[in-house]
Short mmCIF file of C-alpha atoms and ligand atoms in Angstrom, two decimals:
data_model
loop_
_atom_site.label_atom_id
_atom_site.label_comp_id
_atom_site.label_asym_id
_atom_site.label_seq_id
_atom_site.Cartn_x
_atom_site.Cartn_y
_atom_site.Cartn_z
CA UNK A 218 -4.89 10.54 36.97
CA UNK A 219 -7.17 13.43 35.67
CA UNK A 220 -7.57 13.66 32.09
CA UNK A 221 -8.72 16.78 30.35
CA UNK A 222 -12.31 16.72 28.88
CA UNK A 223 -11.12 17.88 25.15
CA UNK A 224 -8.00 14.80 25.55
CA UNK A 225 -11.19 12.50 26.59
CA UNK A 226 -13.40 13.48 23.71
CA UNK A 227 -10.54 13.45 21.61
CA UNK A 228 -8.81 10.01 22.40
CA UNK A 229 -12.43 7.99 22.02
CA UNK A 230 -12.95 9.58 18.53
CA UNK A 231 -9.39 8.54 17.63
CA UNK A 232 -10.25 4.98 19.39
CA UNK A 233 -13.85 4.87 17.40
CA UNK A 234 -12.21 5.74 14.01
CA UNK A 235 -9.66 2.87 14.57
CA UNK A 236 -12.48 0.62 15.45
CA UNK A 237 -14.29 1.73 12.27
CA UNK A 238 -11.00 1.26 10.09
CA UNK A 239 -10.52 -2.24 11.62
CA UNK A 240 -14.01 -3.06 10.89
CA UNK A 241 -14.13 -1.95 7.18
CA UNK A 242 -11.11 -4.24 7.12
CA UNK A 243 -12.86 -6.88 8.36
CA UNK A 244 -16.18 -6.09 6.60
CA UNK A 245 -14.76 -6.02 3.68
CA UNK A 246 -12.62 -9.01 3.66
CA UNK A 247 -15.74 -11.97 5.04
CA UNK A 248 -18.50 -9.87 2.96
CA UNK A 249 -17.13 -8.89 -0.14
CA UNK A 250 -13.93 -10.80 -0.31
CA UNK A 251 -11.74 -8.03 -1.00
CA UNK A 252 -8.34 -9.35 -0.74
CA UNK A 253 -4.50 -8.60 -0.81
CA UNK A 254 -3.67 -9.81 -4.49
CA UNK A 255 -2.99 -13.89 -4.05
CA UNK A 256 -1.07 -14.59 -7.19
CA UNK A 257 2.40 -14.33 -6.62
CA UNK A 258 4.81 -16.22 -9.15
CA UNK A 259 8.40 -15.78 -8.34
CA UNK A 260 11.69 -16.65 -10.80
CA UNK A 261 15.27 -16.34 -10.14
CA UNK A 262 16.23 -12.89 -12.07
CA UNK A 263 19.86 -14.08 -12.51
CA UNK A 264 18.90 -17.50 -14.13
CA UNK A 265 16.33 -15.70 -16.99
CA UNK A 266 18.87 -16.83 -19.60
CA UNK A 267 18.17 -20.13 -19.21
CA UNK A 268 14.80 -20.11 -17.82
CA UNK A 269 11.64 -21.86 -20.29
CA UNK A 270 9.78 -18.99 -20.71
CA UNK A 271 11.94 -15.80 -20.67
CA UNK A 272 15.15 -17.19 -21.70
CA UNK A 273 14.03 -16.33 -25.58
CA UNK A 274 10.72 -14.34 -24.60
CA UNK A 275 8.60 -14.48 -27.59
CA UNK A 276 4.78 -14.01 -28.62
CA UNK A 277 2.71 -17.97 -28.20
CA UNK A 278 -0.59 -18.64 -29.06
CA UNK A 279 -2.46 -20.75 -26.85
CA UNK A 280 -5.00 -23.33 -28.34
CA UNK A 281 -8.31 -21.61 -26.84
CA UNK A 282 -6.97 -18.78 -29.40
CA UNK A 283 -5.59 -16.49 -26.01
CA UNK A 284 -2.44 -15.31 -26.34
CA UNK A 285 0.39 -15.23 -24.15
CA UNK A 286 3.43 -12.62 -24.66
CA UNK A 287 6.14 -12.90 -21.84
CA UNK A 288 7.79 -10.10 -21.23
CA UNK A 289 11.99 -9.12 -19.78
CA UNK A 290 12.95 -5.85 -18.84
CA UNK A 291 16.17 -4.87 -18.73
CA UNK A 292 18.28 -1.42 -18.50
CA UNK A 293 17.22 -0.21 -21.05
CA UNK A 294 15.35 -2.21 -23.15
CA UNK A 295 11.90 -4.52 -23.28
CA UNK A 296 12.04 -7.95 -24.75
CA UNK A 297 10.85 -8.76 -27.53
CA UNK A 298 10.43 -6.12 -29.03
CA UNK A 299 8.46 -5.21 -31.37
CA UNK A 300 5.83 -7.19 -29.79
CA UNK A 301 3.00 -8.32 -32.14
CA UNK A 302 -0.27 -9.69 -31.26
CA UNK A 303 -3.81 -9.84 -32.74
CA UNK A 304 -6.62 -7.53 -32.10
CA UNK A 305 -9.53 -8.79 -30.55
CA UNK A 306 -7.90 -11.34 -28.25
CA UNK A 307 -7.40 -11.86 -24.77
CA UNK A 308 -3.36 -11.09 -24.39
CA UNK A 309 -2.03 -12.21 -20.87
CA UNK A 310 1.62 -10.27 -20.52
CA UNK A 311 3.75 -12.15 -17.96
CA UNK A 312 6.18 -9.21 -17.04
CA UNK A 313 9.63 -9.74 -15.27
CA UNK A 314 12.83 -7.95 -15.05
CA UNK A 315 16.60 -9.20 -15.21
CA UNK A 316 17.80 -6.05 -13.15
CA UNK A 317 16.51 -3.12 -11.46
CA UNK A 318 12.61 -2.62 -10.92
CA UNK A 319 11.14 -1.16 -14.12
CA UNK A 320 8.07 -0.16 -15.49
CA UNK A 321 5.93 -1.49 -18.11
CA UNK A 322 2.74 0.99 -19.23
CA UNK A 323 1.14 0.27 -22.33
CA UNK A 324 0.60 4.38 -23.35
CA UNK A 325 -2.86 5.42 -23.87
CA UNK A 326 -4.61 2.06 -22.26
CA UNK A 327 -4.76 1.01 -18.68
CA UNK A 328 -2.31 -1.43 -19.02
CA UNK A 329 0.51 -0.58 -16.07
CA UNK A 330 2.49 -3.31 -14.46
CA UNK A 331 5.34 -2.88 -11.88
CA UNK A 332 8.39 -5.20 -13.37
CA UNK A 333 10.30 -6.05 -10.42
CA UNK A 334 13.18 -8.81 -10.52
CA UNK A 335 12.37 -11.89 -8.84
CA UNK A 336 8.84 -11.95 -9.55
CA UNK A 337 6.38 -11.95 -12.63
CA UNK A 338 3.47 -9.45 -12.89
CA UNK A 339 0.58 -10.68 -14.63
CA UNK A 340 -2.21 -8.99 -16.53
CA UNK A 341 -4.48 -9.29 -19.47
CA UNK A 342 -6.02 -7.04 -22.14
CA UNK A 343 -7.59 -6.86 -24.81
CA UNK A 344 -6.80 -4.44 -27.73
CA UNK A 345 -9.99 -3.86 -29.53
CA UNK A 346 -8.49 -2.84 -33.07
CA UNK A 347 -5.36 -2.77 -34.77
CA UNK A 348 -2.84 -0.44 -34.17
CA UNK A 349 0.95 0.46 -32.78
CA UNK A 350 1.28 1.37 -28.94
CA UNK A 351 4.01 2.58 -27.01
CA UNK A 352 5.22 0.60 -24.02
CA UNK A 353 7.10 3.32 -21.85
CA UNK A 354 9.41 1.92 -18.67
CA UNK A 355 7.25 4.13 -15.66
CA UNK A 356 9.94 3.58 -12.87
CA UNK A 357 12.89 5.53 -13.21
CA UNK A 358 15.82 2.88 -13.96
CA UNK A 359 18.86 4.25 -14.62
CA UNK A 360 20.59 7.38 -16.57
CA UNK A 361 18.98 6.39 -19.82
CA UNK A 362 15.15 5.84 -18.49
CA UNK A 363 14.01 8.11 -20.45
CA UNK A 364 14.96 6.20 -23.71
CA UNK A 365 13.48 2.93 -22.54
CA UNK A 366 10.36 2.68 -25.24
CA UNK A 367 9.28 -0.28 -27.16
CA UNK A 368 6.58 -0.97 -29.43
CA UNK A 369 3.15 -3.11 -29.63
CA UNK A 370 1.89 -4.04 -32.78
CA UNK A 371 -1.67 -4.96 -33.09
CA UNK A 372 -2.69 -6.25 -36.44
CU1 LIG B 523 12.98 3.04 -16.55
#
């Protein structure tokens, strides 16, 4: 079968940039352990209201002084809110939702979780002083999206 000389040049670039994509893959993965993200913590979103931790979602602190705020979305709403934590600690937000797949971006940080039901999104920050921030739902929810706000209070 005769192949053009342009096809030929063409499909070994497109064959060497697949081999190069493969081996950055690869490279990266055994050199530099660059991996998919391995925590994933999973929770039934129709049994919140009776589960431990998000049942009555509320701000603890732990005895190493971190804090730990879990967090439910819901149409329309965050819980608890307002939330208040200290500045200067480490806050770990464990974010779920009871519904539909929300957002959860602390405005004005870099604080941006996905909150999608079934699962719980982890992250931790640290506000460095006191203050009130704006948690604004990111992923279009529902008619009233737009109103789904809460509040962070550090002192
Ligand atoms: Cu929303």
């Amino acid at each position: 079968m005769h192949v053009a000389l342009y096809e030929r040049i063409w499909m070994w670039a497109a064959a060497v940039l697949i081999a190069l994509f493969l081996g950055a893959i690869v490279v990266t993965t055994a050199v530099q352990a660059v991996e998919p993200p391995s925590h994933v913590e999973t929770v039934d979103p129709a049994a919140l209201a009776t589960h431990p931790e998000f049942a009555q979602p509320a701000v603890t602190t732990r005895p190493d002084g971190s804090v730990i705020v879990p967090v439910v979305t819901s149409m329309y709403a965050f819980a608890p809110d307002p939330i208040q934590v200290p500045a200067q600690v480490a806050i770990t937000f464990r974010v779920t939702s009871s519904d539909v797949l929300h957002g959860f971006q602390i405005v004005g940080t870099n604080a941006n979780a996905m909150a999608v039901p079934g699962y719980v999104s982890q992250f931790t920050i640290t506000f460095p002083q006191p203050g009130e921030y704006t948690i604004a739902c990111n992923e279009y929810c529902g008619l009233m999206h737009h109103a789904m706000v809460g509040k962070i209070i550090v002192k």
